mmCIF file of C-alpha atoms and ligand atoms in Angstrom:
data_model
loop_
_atom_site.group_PDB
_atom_site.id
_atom_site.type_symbol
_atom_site.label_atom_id
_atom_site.label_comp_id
_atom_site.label_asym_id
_atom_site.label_seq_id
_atom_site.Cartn_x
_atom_site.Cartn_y
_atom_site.Cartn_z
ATOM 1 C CA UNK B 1 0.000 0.000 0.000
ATOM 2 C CA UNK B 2 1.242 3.165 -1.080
ATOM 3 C CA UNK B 3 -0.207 6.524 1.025
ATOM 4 C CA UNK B 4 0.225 9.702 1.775
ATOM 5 C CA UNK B 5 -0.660 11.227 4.874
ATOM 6 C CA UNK B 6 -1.498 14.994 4.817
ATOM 7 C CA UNK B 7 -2.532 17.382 7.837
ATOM 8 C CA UNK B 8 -0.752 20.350 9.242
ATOM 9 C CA UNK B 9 2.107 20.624 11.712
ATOM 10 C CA UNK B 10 0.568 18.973 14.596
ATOM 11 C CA UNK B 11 -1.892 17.133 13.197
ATOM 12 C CA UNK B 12 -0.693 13.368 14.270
ATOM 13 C CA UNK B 13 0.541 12.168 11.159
ATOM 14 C CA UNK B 14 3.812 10.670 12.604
ATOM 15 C CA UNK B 15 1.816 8.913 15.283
ATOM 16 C CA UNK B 16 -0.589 7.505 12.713
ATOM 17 C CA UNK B 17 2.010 6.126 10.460
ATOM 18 C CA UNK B 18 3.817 4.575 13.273
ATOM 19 C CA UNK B 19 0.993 2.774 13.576
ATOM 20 C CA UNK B 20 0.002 2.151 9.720
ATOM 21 C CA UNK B 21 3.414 1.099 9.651
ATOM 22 C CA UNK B 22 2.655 -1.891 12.452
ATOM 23 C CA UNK B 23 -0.542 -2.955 10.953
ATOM 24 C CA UNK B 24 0.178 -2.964 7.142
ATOM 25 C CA UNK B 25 4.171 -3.691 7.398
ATOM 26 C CA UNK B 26 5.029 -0.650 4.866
ATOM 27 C CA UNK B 27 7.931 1.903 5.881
ATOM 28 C CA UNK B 28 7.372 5.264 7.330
ATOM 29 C CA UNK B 29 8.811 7.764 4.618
ATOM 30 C CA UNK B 30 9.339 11.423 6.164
ATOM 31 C CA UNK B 31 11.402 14.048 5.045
ATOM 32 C CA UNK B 32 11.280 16.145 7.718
ATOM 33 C CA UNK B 33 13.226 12.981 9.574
ATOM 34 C CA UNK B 34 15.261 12.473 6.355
ATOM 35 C CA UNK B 35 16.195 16.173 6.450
ATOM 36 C CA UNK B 36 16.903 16.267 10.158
ATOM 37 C CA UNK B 37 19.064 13.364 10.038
ATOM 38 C CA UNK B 38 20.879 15.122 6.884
ATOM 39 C CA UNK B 39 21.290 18.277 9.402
ATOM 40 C CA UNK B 40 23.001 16.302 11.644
ATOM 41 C CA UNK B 41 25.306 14.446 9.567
ATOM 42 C CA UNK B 42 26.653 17.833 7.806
ATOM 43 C CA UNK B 43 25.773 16.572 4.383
ATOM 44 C CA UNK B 44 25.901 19.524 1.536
ATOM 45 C CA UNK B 45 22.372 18.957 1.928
ATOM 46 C CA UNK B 46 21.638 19.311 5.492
ATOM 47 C CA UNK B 47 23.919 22.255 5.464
ATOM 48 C CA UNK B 48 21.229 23.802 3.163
ATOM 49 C CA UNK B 49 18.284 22.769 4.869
ATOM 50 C CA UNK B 50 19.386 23.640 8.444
ATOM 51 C CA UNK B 51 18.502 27.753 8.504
ATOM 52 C CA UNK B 52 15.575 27.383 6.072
ATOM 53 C CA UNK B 53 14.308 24.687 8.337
ATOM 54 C CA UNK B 54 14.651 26.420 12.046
ATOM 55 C CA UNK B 55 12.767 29.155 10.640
ATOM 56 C CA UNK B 56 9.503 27.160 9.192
ATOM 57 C CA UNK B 57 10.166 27.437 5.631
ATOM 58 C CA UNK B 58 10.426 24.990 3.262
ATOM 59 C CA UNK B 59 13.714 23.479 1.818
ATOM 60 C CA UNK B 60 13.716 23.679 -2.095
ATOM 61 C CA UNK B 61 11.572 21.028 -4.141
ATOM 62 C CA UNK B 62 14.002 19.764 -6.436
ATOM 63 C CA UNK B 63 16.140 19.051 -3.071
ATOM 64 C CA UNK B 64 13.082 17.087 -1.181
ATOM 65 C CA UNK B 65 12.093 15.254 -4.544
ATOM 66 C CA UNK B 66 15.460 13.830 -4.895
ATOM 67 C CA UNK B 67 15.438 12.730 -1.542
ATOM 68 C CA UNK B 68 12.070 11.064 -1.703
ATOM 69 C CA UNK B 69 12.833 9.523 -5.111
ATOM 70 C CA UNK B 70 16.453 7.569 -3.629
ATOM 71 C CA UNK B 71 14.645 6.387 -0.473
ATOM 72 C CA UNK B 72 11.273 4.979 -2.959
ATOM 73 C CA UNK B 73 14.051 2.607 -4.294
ATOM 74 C CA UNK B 74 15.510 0.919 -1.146
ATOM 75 C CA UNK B 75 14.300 -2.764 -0.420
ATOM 76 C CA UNK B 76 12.728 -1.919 2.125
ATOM 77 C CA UNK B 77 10.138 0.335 0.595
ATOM 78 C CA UNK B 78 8.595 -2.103 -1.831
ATOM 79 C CA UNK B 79 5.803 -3.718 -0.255
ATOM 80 C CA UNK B 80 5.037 -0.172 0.282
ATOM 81 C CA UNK B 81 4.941 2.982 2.021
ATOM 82 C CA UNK B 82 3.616 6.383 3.849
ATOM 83 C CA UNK B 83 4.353 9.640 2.544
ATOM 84 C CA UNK B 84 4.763 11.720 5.891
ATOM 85 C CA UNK B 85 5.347 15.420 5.468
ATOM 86 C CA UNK B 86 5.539 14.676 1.592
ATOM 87 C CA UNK B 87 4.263 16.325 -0.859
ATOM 88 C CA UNK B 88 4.169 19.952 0.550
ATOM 89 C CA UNK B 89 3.781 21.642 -2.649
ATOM 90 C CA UNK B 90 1.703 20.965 -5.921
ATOM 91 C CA UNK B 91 4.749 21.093 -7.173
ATOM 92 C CA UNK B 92 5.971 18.372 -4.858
ATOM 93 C CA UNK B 93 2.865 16.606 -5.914
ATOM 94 C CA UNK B 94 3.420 16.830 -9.597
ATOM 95 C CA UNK B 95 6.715 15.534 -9.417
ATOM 96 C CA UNK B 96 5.938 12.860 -7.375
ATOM 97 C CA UNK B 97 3.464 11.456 -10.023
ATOM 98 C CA UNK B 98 5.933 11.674 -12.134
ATOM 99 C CA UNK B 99 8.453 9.756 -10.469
ATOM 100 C CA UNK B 100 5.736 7.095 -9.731
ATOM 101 C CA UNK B 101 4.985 6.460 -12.973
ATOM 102 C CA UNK B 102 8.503 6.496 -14.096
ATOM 103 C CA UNK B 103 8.961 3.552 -11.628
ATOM 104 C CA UNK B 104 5.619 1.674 -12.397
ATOM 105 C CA UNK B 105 4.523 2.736 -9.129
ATOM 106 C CA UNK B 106 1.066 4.354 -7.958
ATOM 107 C CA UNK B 107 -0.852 5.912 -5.075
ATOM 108 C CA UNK B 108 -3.585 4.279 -3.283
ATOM 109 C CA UNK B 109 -4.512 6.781 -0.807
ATOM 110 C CA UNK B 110 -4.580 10.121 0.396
ATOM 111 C CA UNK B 111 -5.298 10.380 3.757
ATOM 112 C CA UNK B 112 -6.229 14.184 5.247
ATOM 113 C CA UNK B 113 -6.357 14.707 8.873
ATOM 114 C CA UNK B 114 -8.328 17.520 9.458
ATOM 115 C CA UNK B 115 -7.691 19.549 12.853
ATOM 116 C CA UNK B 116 -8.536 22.667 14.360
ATOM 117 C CA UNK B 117 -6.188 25.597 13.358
ATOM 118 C CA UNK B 118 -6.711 27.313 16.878
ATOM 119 C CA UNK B 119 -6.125 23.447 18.808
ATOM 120 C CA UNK B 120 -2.851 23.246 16.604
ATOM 121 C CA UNK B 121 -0.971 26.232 18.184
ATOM 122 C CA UNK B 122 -1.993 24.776 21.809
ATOM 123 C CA UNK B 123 -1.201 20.994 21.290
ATOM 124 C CA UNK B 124 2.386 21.926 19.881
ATOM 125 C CA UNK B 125 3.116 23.581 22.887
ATOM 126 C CA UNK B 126 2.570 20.759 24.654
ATOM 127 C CA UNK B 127 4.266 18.577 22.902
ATOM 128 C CA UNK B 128 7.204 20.867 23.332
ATOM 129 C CA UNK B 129 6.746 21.191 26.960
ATOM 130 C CA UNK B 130 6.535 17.048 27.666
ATOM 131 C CA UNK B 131 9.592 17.068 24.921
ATOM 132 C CA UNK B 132 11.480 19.682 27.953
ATOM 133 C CA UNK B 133 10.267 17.930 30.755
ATOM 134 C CA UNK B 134 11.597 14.222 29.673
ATOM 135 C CA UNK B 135 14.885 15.897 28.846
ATOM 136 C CA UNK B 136 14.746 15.687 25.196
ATOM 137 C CA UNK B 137 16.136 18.235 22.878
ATOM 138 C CA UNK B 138 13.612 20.484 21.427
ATOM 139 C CA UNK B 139 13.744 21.065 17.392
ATOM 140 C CA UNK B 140 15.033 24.138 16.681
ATOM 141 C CA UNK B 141 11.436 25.026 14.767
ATOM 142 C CA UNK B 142 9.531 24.019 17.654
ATOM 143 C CA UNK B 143 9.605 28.110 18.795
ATOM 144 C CA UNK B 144 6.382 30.412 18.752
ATOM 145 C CA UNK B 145 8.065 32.149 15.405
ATOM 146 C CA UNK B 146 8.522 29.243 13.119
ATOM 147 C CA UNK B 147 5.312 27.545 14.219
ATOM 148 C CA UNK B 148 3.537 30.647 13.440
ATOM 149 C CA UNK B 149 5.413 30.246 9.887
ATOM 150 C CA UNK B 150 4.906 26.742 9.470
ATOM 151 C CA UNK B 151 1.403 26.824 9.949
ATOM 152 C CA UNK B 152 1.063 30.018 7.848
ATOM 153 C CA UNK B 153 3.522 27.703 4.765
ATOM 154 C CA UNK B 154 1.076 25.094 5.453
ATOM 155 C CA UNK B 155 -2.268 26.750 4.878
ATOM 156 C CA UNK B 156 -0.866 28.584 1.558
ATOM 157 C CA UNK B 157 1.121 26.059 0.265
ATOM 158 C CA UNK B 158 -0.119 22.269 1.227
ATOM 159 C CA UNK B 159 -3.390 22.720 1.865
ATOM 160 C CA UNK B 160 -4.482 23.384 -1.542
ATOM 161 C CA UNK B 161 -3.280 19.591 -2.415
ATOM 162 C CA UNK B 162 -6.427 18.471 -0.367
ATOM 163 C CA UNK B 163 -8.592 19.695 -3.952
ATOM 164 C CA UNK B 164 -5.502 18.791 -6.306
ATOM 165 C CA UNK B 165 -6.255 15.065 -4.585
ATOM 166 C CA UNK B 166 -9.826 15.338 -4.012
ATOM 167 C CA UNK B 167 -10.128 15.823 -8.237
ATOM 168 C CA UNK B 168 -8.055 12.505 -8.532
ATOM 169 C CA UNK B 169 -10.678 10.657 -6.208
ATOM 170 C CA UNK B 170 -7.753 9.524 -3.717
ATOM 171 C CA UNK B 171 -8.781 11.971 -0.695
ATOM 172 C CA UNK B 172 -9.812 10.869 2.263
ATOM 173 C CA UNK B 173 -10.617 12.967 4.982
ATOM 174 C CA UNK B 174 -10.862 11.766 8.784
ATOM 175 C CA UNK B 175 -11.393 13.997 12.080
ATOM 176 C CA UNK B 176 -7.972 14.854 13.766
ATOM 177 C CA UNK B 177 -9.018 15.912 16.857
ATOM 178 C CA UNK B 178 -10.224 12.720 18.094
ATOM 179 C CA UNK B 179 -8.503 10.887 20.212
ATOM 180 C CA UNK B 180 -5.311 8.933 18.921
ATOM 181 C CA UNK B 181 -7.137 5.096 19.053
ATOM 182 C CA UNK B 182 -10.793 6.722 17.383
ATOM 183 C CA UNK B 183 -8.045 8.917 14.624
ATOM 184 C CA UNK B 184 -7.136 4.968 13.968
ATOM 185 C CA UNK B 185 -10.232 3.511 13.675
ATOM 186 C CA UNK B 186 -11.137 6.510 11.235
ATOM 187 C CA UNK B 187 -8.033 5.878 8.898
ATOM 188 C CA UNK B 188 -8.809 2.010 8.668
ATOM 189 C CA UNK B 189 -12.660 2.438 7.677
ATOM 190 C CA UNK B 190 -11.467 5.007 5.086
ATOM 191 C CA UNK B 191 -8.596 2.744 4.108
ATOM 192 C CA UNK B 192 -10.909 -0.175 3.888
ATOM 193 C CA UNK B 193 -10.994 -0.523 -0.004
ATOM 194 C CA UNK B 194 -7.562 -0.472 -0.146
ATOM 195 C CA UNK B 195 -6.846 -2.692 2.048
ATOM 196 C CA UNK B 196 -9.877 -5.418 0.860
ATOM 197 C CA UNK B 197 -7.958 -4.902 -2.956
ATOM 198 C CA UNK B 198 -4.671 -5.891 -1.616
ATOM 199 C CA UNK B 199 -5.823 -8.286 0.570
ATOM 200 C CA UNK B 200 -4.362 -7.335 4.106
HETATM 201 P P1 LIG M 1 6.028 19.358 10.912
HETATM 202 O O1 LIG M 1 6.056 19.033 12.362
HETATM 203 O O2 LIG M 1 5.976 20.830 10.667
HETATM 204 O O3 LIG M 1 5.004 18.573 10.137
HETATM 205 P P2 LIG M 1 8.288 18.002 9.531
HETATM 206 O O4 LIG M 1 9.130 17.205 10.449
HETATM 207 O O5 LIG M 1 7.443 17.272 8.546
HETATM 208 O O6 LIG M 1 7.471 19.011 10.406
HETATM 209 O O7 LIG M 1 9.226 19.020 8.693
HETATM 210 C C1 LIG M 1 10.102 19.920 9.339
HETATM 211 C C2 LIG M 1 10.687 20.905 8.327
HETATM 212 O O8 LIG M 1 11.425 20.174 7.327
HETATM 213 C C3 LIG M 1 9.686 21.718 7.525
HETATM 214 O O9 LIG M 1 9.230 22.858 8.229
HETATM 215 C C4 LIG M 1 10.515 22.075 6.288
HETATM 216 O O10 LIG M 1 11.458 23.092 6.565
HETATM 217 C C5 LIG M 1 11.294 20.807 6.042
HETATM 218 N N1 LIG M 1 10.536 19.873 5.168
HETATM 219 C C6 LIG M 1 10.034 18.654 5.504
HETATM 220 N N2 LIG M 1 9.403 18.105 4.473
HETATM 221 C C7 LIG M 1 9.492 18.997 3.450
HETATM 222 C C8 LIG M 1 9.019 19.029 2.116
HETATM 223 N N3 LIG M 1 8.296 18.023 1.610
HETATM 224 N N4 LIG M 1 9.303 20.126 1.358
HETATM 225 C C9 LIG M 1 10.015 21.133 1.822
HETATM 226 N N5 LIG M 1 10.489 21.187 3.086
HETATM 227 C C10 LIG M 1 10.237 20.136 3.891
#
């Protein structure tokens, strides 16, 4: 099964992989993990990601696609995968359809979670604080500034892949702001013809 998973910052999409990634034995593809990781190893890449990342924005397509294309083709990714954080752009989009198709490869699933804009600012402060309190290092974009700026990115530049999917009959929309378990439930009854085609 091939998805993507598309909300805003603070939506729950890493915590709903990491569990579509349990139940359905695909890999958990995100590039803001990928990107992190090249931050920290100094790559040419990470050293042009780091500044445009602690302030919100988003890292150049071409840079992201590239990344997403070389991780499509590891082993690991055949049986299939989640998109997390991926596309961010109809750009992004466009250029992911084309690398699908270049590699026989296509989408089953878009799935939206839909939260409350005013709930976001709140529940990434929390997350923050618990992130403080256990000791862990905060991400340098978890600040007021840059969350203001990634939601702001978000709402002018992703969300308008919710119609750009909607007209290819792949969206599907579940309520966010349930709790984690019901989110779950949600994402499996909207997933359910997927998952009765491929069996599993
Ligand atoms: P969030 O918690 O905001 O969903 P992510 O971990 O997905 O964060 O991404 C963190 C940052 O990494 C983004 O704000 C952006 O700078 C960069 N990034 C991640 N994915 C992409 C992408 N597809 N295109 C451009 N930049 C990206």
């Amino acid at each position: 099964m091939r998805l993507i998973l598309l909300g805003p910052p603070g939506a729950g999409k890493g915590t709903q992989a990491q569990r579509l990634v349990q139940r359905h034995g695909i890999v958990q593809l995100s590039t803001g993990d990928m990107l992190r990781a090249a931050v920290k190893a100094k790559t040419p890449i990470g050293r042009k990601a780091e500044a445009i990342m602690a302030r919100g924005d988003l890292v150049p397509d071409d840079v992201v696609v590239a990344i997403v294309s070389d991780r499509i083709d590891e082993a690991d990714a055949r049986k299939g995968f989640i998109l997390d954080g991926f596309p961010r752009t109809v750009a992004q989009a466009e250029a992911l359809e084309r690398l699908l198709a270049e590699k026989g490869l296509r989408l089953d699933a878009v799935v939206e979670l839909q939260v409350d804009e005013g709930a976001l600012l709140k529940r990434l402060e929390s997350r923050i604080a618990q992130m403080v309190a256990r000791g862990e290092p905060v991400r340098p974009d978890d600040n007021a500034q840059a969350l203001k700026t990634r939601l702001h990115v978000y709402r002018t530049q992703t969300a308008p892949l919710i119609a750009f999917y909607g007209k290819k009959g792949l969206l599907r929309s579940v309520d966010g702001m349930a709790a984690i378990e019901a989110v779950a439930a949600a994402i499996d009854g909207a997933l359910s013809p997927e998952i009765a085609v491929r069996g599993g």
